[in-house]
């Protein structure tokens, strides 16, 4: 992710991501995706854009050991957390468009969860996935739908835009399922299909989530990138406090709950 690390209670962005976002927001989809690819014992699994490693970790749990699981991410900071949480998994630093694989190394299952939208060269990344997938192997790629379709995130973005001007939020920048399918077909995958999956996400403590979301929006905006640390922190605080009314309809007394939708594309090697 191109998000900067911010000092907040001494925690870095990857630490906060793992601590506050992975459980409520990313783990449920990792479970769903590994169900979808019917992960079974003995499968070699590659988690591309693994971040702090939730898909690889869930795969390891299901497989019963870490011998067949590899996670790759471009961010050494995200990988540092992945290594700290699960030192037994093979974590590799590298770009999705030039995967750091051994000669002829292939996998029976490849998952890329909410990473593709960040890759500058998606066609190169899809070609790399194709090369890495064994004949008959199973691929799953997820990308969030556009935030214009996710009212909660759209409304939070609008609050941030009052401070920062128009924001093109990379997290929701590859929401078109037809484009995703075409990308995979053109890379040579077979049996390419996609579906939209929605689920309700719940945060018991909304404060860290709100702050991380504001940090992400500031970090992705042209105005935010031009700011010094002090100004950036101030704008994050302003966005967080002005977001309170957006949260209200999603609050149920013990946290917030809102619906999120993703594309889930699957294909075969
Ligand atoms: C939203 S996070 C998703 C992480 C993880 N898959 C999860 O579900 O928690 C996106 C990840 O994509 C990684 N990423 C962005 N561009 C990349 C690239 N070109 N190659 C590999 N990883 C990349 C980021 O470093 C980040 O960890």
mmCIF file with all atom_site columns, C-alpha atoms in Angstrom, residues 58 78 100-101 105 114 134 162 170-172 183 228 261:
data_model
loop_
_atom_site.group_PDB
_atom_site.id
_atom_site.type_symbol
_atom_site.label_atom_id
_atom_site.label_alt_id
_atom_site.label_comp_id
_atom_site.label_asym_id
_atom_site.label_entity_id
_atom_site.label_seq_id
_atom_site.pdbx_PDB_ins_code
_atom_site.Cartn_x
_atom_site.Cartn_y
_atom_site.Cartn_z
_atom_site.occupancy
_atom_site.B_iso_or_equiv
_atom_site.pdbx_formal_charge
_atom_site.auth_seq_id
_atom_site.auth_comp_id
_atom_site.auth_asym_id
_atom_site.auth_atom_id
_atom_site.pdbx_PDB_model_num
ATOM 1  C CA . UNK A 1 58  ? -5.970  -18.987 7.439   1.00 0.00 ? 58  UNK A CA 1
ATOM 2  C CA . UNK A 1 78  ? 3.604   -5.155  6.145   1.00 0.00 ? 78  UNK A CA 1
ATOM 3  C CA . UNK A 1 100 ? 10.017  -13.626 -6.522  1.00 0.00 ? 100 UNK A CA 1
ATOM 4  C CA . UNK A 1 101 ? 9.566   -17.337 -7.289  1.00 0.00 ? 101 UNK A CA 1
ATOM 5  C CA . UNK A 1 105 ? 7.858   -22.875 -8.872  1.00 0.00 ? 105 UNK A CA 1
ATOM 6  C CA . UNK A 1 114 ? -7.798  -6.801  -2.131  1.00 0.00 ? 114 UNK A CA 1
ATOM 7  C CA . UNK A 1 134 ? -0.202  -25.177 -11.799 1.00 0.00 ? 134 UNK A CA 1
ATOM 8  C CA . UNK A 1 162 ? -14.298 18.769  2.098   1.00 0.00 ? 162 UNK A CA 1
ATOM 9  C CA . UNK A 1 170 ? -7.396  3.339   -4.883  1.00 0.00 ? 170 UNK A CA 1
ATOM 10 C CA . UNK A 1 171 ? -8.977  0.775   -2.596  1.00 0.00 ? 171 UNK A CA 1
ATOM 11 C CA . UNK A 1 172 ? -12.188 0.924   -4.638  1.00 0.00 ? 172 UNK A CA 1
ATOM 12 C CA . UNK A 1 183 ? -7.917  -9.169  -17.379 1.00 0.00 ? 183 UNK A CA 1
ATOM 13 C CA . UNK A 1 228 ? 3.905   17.933  6.167   1.00 0.00 ? 228 UNK A CA 1
ATOM 14 C CA . UNK A 1 261 ? -19.325 -5.551  -1.322  1.00 0.00 ? 261 UNK A CA 1
#
